[in-house]
């Protein structure tokens, strides 16, 4: 049997690794889509990503949350292009039962008050997240 | 009595505003110091900031955490220059009883494994945070 880059791996070992991944949460992640069309500076952008991340973690049930943390709380930050796109992705996440949170900026600096800046989806199974955000590029 | 940009404000109103700020948590914040000397891309940097933010929130007691959230979970992202600086700031935060978390990157991409990338301090009272990070520039 072939696996892991073509090296021979006995099937039983493959099953063990798969189980370990499932239990330890290596296959969990959170995706944060942040708008790059509104001209935020790096610090502002990072703060909005953190805001979204934390808010979506609070939406997640404790099982998902713990599993994700045990796996090193994997996060990917993705390039978002419009408010409309973020709302559409959030709707799909809702339809798939994935925890998610959209952030609106209070607008004290740089942006108009109420500007949608970021959307976080997950923590959830990596493949479930990819089905929603798989088309987007890493920032 | 003068206050709020020089307009006349009766003392009783000043006291009420001060109390409201204390109760509602407007004066709470979290500072995240992220290293800009290691050449992370924007998405990577934002992910490290989110990682630090979440980890320090978990270190905070529930009173501070709730107060900060009610106040809109204010975050500032600051420009960090070295691993040594982050460790020194974390030590000062510890000495002042402020929740904090240092992040080391797993090093799957862009960085050497174990590279210190970010430090979050707080949520805590804004002036307590400023006493530790007040010299740093906003990113």
CSV table of C-alpha atoms in Angstrom, one decimal:
chain,number,residue,atom,x,y,z
A,1,UNK,CA,0.0,0.0,0.0
A,2,UNK,CA,1.3,3.5,-0.9
A,3,UNK,CA,0.9,6.5,1.3
A,4,UNK,CA,2.7,9.5,2.7
A,5,UNK,CA,4.6,10.6,-0.3
A,6,UNK,CA,4.9,7.2,-1.9
A,7,UNK,CA,6.8,5.4,0.8
A,8,UNK,CA,5.4,1.9,1.7
A,9,UNK,CA,3.2,2.1,4.8
A,10,UNK,CA,1.4,-1.0,6.2
A,11,UNK,CA,-2.4,-0.6,6.3
A,12,UNK,CA,-2.6,-1.1,10.0
A,13,UNK,CA,-0.1,1.8,10.6
A,14,UNK,CA,-2.2,4.0,8.2
A,15,UNK,CA,-5.3,3.3,10.3
A,16,UNK,CA,-3.4,4.1,13.5
A,17,UNK,CA,-2.2,7.4,12.1
A,18,UNK,CA,-5.7,8.3,10.8
A,19,UNK,CA,-7.2,7.5,14.3
A,20,UNK,CA,-4.4,9.6,16.0
A,21,UNK,CA,-5.2,12.5,13.7
A,22,UNK,CA,-8.9,12.2,14.5
A,23,UNK,CA,-8.3,12.0,18.2
A,24,UNK,CA,-5.6,14.6,18.5
A,25,UNK,CA,-7.2,17.1,16.3
A,26,UNK,CA,-4.4,17.5,13.7
A,27,UNK,CA,-7.1,17.6,11.0
A,28,UNK,CA,-9.0,20.6,12.6
A,29,UNK,CA,-8.5,24.1,11.5
A,30,UNK,CA,-10.0,27.6,11.5
A,31,UNK,CA,-10.0,29.8,8.3
A,32,UNK,CA,-10.1,33.6,8.6
A,33,UNK,CA,-11.1,35.5,5.5
A,34,UNK,CA,-10.0,39.1,5.7
A,35,UNK,CA,-10.8,41.9,3.3
A,36,UNK,CA,-7.9,43.2,1.4
A,37,UNK,CA,-10.0,45.6,-0.7
A,38,UNK,CA,-10.5,48.2,2.1
A,39,UNK,CA,-6.9,49.2,2.6
A,40,UNK,CA,-6.3,48.3,6.2
A,41,UNK,CA,-2.7,48.6,7.5
A,42,UNK,CA,-1.0,45.4,8.7
A,43,UNK,CA,-1.6,46.0,12.4
A,44,UNK,CA,-5.3,46.8,11.8
A,45,UNK,CA,-5.7,43.8,9.6
A,46,UNK,CA,-4.1,41.5,12.2
A,47,UNK,CA,-6.3,42.9,14.9
A,48,UNK,CA,-9.5,42.2,12.8
A,49,UNK,CA,-8.3,38.6,12.1
A,50,UNK,CA,-7.7,38.1,15.9
A,51,UNK,CA,-11.2,39.5,16.6
A,52,UNK,CA,-12.8,37.2,14.1
A,53,UNK,CA,-10.8,34.2,15.3
A,54,UNK,CA,-11.8,34.7,18.9
A,55,UNK,CA,-15.5,35.3,18.1
A,56,UNK,CA,-15.8,32.2,16.0
A,57,UNK,CA,-14.1,30.1,18.7
A,58,UNK,CA,-16.8,31.2,21.1
A,59,UNK,CA,-19.4,30.0,18.7
A,60,UNK,CA,-17.9,26.5,18.5
A,61,UNK,CA,-19.0,23.7,20.8
A,62,UNK,CA,-16.4,22.6,23.4
A,63,UNK,CA,-15.6,19.3,21.7
A,64,UNK,CA,-14.5,21.0,18.5
A,65,UNK,CA,-12.7,23.7,20.4
A,66,UNK,CA,-10.7,21.3,22.6
A,67,UNK,CA,-9.9,19.1,19.7
A,68,UNK,CA,-8.6,22.1,17.7
A,69,UNK,CA,-6.5,23.3,20.6
A,70,UNK,CA,-4.9,19.9,21.2
A,71,UNK,CA,-3.9,20.0,17.5
A,72,UNK,CA,-2.1,23.3,17.9
A,73,UNK,CA,-5.0,25.6,16.9
A,74,UNK,CA,-4.2,25.7,13.2
A,75,UNK,CA,-5.3,28.9,11.5
A,76,UNK,CA,-5.1,30.0,7.9
A,77,UNK,CA,-5.7,33.6,6.8
A,78,UNK,CA,-7.3,33.9,3.4
A,79,UNK,CA,-7.6,36.8,1.0
A,80,UNK,CA,-11.1,38.2,0.9
A,81,UNK,CA,-12.3,40.7,-1.8
A,82,UNK,CA,-15.6,42.1,-0.8
A,83,UNK,CA,-18.3,42.4,1.9
A,84,UNK,CA,-20.6,40.5,-0.3
A,85,UNK,CA,-18.2,37.6,-0.5
A,86,UNK,CA,-17.8,37.4,3.3
A,87,UNK,CA,-21.6,37.3,3.7
A,88,UNK,CA,-22.0,34.6,1.1
A,89,UNK,CA,-19.3,32.5,2.7
A,90,UNK,CA,-20.9,33.0,6.2
A,91,UNK,CA,-24.3,31.8,4.8
A,92,UNK,CA,-22.7,28.6,3.4
A,93,UNK,CA,-20.9,28.0,6.7
A,94,UNK,CA,-24.2,28.4,8.5
A,95,UNK,CA,-25.9,25.9,6.0
A,96,UNK,CA,-23.1,23.4,6.8
A,97,UNK,CA,-23.4,23.9,10.6
A,98,UNK,CA,-19.9,25.4,10.9
A,99,UNK,CA,-19.3,28.0,13.7
A,100,UNK,CA,-18.5,31.4,12.2
A,101,UNK,CA,-18.3,35.1,13.0
A,102,UNK,CA,-18.4,38.2,10.9
A,103,UNK,CA,-16.6,41.3,12.3
A,104,UNK,CA,-17.7,44.9,11.7
A,105,UNK,CA,-15.2,47.5,12.6
A,106,UNK,CA,-16.3,50.1,15.2
A,107,UNK,CA,-14.6,52.6,12.8
A,108,UNK,CA,-12.5,54.6,15.3
A,109,UNK,CA,-9.6,54.6,12.9
A,110,UNK,CA,-8.9,54.0,9.2
A,111,UNK,CA,-12.4,52.7,8.2
A,112,UNK,CA,-16.0,53.9,8.1
A,113,UNK,CA,-18.0,52.7,11.2
A,114,UNK,CA,-19.7,49.4,10.5
A,115,UNK,CA,-17.3,48.2,7.8
A,116,UNK,CA,-17.3,44.4,7.5
A,117,UNK,CA,-13.6,43.4,7.8
A,118,UNK,CA,-13.2,39.7,8.5
A,119,UNK,CA,-15.0,36.4,8.7
A,120,UNK,CA,-13.7,33.4,10.7
A,121,UNK,CA,-15.1,29.9,10.0
A,122,UNK,CA,-14.3,27.1,12.4
A,123,UNK,CA,-12.6,25.5,14.3
A,124,UNK,CA,-14.0,22.5,12.5
A,125,UNK,CA,-12.7,19.5,10.4
A,126,UNK,CA,-10.3,20.7,7.8
A,127,UNK,CA,-12.2,19.2,4.9
A,128,UNK,CA,-15.4,20.8,6.0
A,129,UNK,CA,-13.7,24.2,6.1
A,130,UNK,CA,-12.1,23.6,2.7
A,131,UNK,CA,-15.5,22.9,1.2
A,132,UNK,CA,-16.4,26.5,2.0
A,133,UNK,CA,-13.2,28.4,1.6
A,134,UNK,CA,-11.2,26.1,-0.7
A,135,UNK,CA,-11.3,28.5,-3.7
A,136,UNK,CA,-9.6,31.4,-1.8
A,137,UNK,CA,-5.9,32.2,-1.8
A,138,UNK,CA,-3.7,32.3,1.3
A,139,UNK,CA,-2.9,35.8,2.2
B,1,UNK,CA,-14.5,72.2,35.2
B,2,UNK,CA,-12.9,71.3,31.9
B,3,UNK,CA,-12.9,67.9,30.3
B,4,UNK,CA,-13.4,66.1,27.0
B,5,UNK,CA,-11.6,68.4,24.7
B,6,UNK,CA,-12.1,71.6,26.6
B,7,UNK,CA,-15.9,71.7,26.7
B,8,UNK,CA,-17.5,72.4,30.0
B,9,UNK,CA,-18.6,69.2,31.8
B,10,UNK,CA,-20.3,69.3,35.2
B,11,UNK,CA,-18.3,67.2,37.8
B,12,UNK,CA,-21.2,64.8,38.5
B,13,UNK,CA,-21.4,63.9,34.8
B,14,UNK,CA,-17.6,63.3,34.8
B,15,UNK,CA,-18.0,60.9,37.7
B,16,UNK,CA,-20.9,59.1,35.9
B,17,UNK,CA,-18.8,58.7,32.7
B,18,UNK,CA,-15.8,57.4,34.7
B,19,UNK,CA,-18.0,54.9,36.5
B,20,UNK,CA,-19.6,53.8,33.2
B,21,UNK,CA,-16.2,53.3,31.7
B,22,UNK,CA,-15.1,51.2,34.6
B,23,UNK,CA,-18.3,49.1,34.6
B,24,UNK,CA,-18.6,48.6,30.9
B,25,UNK,CA,-14.9,47.9,30.3
B,26,UNK,CA,-14.2,50.7,27.8
B,27,UNK,CA,-10.9,51.1,29.5
B,28,UNK,CA,-9.8,47.5,29.0
B,29,UNK,CA,-7.5,46.4,26.2
B,30,UNK,CA,-5.2,43.7,24.9
B,31,UNK,CA,-1.8,44.5,23.3
B,32,UNK,CA,-0.2,42.1,20.9
B,33,UNK,CA,3.5,42.6,20.1
B,34,UNK,CA,4.5,40.9,16.9
B,35,UNK,CA,8.0,40.6,15.5
B,36,UNK,CA,8.6,42.4,12.3
B,37,UNK,CA,12.2,41.4,12.2
B,38,UNK,CA,11.6,37.8,11.0
B,39,UNK,CA,10.0,38.6,7.7
B,40,UNK,CA,6.6,37.0,8.0
B,41,UNK,CA,4.1,37.6,5.3
B,42,UNK,CA,0.9,39.5,6.2
B,43,UNK,CA,-1.3,36.4,6.5
B,44,UNK,CA,1.3,34.5,8.6
B,45,UNK,CA,1.7,37.6,10.9
B,46,UNK,CA,-2.0,37.9,11.3
B,47,UNK,CA,-2.4,34.2,12.3
B,48,UNK,CA,0.4,34.6,14.9
B,49,UNK,CA,-1.3,37.7,16.3
B,50,UNK,CA,-4.6,35.7,16.6
B,51,UNK,CA,-2.8,32.8,18.2
B,52,UNK,CA,-1.3,35.0,20.8
B,53,UNK,CA,-4.5,36.9,21.4
B,54,UNK,CA,-6.5,33.8,22.1
B,55,UNK,CA,-3.8,32.2,24.3
B,56,UNK,CA,-3.6,35.3,26.5
B,57,UNK,CA,-7.4,35.5,26.8
B,58,UNK,CA,-7.3,32.0,28.2
B,59,UNK,CA,-4.8,33.1,30.8
B,60,UNK,CA,-7.1,35.9,32.0
B,61,UNK,CA,-9.6,35.5,34.8
B,62,UNK,CA,-13.2,35.6,33.8
B,63,UNK,CA,-13.9,39.0,35.3
B,64,UNK,CA,-11.3,40.7,33.2
B,65,UNK,CA,-12.3,38.7,30.1
B,66,UNK,CA,-16.0,39.5,30.4
B,67,UNK,CA,-15.3,43.2,31.1
B,68,UNK,CA,-13.0,43.4,28.0
B,69,UNK,CA,-15.6,41.7,25.8
B,70,UNK,CA,-18.4,44.0,27.0
B,71,UNK,CA,-16.1,46.9,26.0
B,72,UNK,CA,-15.7,45.6,22.4
B,73,UNK,CA,-12.5,43.5,23.0
B,74,UNK,CA,-10.1,46.4,22.1
B,75,UNK,CA,-6.9,45.1,20.6
B,76,UNK,CA,-3.8,47.0,19.6
B,77,UNK,CA,-1.0,45.4,17.5
B,78,UNK,CA,2.5,46.7,18.2
B,79,UNK,CA,5.7,46.5,16.4
B,80,UNK,CA,8.2,44.1,18.0
B,81,UNK,CA,11.9,44.0,17.1
B,82,UNK,CA,13.4,40.8,18.7
B,83,UNK,CA,12.8,37.6,20.6
B,84,UNK,CA,14.7,39.1,23.5
B,85,UNK,CA,12.3,42.1,23.6
B,86,UNK,CA,9.3,39.9,23.7
B,87,UNK,CA,10.7,37.8,26.6
B,88,UNK,CA,11.6,41.0,28.5
B,89,UNK,CA,8.1,42.4,28.1
B,90,UNK,CA,6.5,39.0,29.1
B,91,UNK,CA,8.7,39.1,32.3
B,92,UNK,CA,7.4,42.6,33.2
B,93,UNK,CA,3.9,41.5,32.5
B,94,UNK,CA,4.3,38.6,34.8
B,95,UNK,CA,5.7,40.9,37.5
B,96,UNK,CA,2.7,43.1,37.1
B,97,UNK,CA,0.2,40.2,37.3
B,98,UNK,CA,-0.9,40.7,33.7
B,99,UNK,CA,-2.1,37.7,31.7
B,100,UNK,CA,0.2,37.1,28.8
B,101,UNK,CA,1.2,34.5,26.2
B,102,UNK,CA,4.3,34.0,24.0
B,103,UNK,CA,3.8,32.2,20.8
B,104,UNK,CA,6.4,29.9,19.2
B,105,UNK,CA,5.8,28.9,15.6
B,106,UNK,CA,5.7,25.3,14.7
B,107,UNK,CA,7.8,26.2,11.7
B,108,UNK,CA,5.9,24.4,9.0
B,109,UNK,CA,6.2,27.4,6.7
B,110,UNK,CA,8.3,30.5,6.4
B,111,UNK,CA,10.1,30.3,9.8
B,112,UNK,CA,12.5,28.0,11.6
B,113,UNK,CA,10.7,25.7,14.1
B,114,UNK,CA,10.4,27.2,17.5
B,115,UNK,CA,10.8,30.8,16.4
B,116,UNK,CA,9.1,33.2,18.8
B,117,UNK,CA,6.7,35.3,16.8
B,118,UNK,CA,4.3,37.2,19.1
B,119,UNK,CA,3.4,38.1,22.6
B,120,UNK,CA,-0.1,39.1,23.8
B,121,UNK,CA,-0.6,41.0,27.1
B,122,UNK,CA,-4.1,41.3,28.6
B,123,UNK,CA,-7.0,41.8,28.5
B,124,UNK,CA,-6.4,44.1,31.4
B,125,UNK,CA,-6.8,47.8,32.4
B,126,UNK,CA,-5.6,50.0,29.6
B,127,UNK,CA,-3.2,51.9,31.8
B,128,UNK,CA,-1.7,48.7,33.2
B,129,UNK,CA,-1.0,47.5,29.7
B,130,UNK,CA,0.4,50.9,28.7
B,131,UNK,CA,2.9,50.8,31.6
B,132,UNK,CA,4.4,47.7,29.9
B,133,UNK,CA,4.1,48.4,26.2
B,134,UNK,CA,3.8,52.2,26.1
B,135,UNK,CA,7.1,52.7,24.4
B,136,UNK,CA,6.2,50.6,21.4
B,137,UNK,CA,4.8,51.8,18.1
B,138,UNK,CA,1.5,50.7,16.6
B,139,UNK,CA,2.0,48.4,13.6
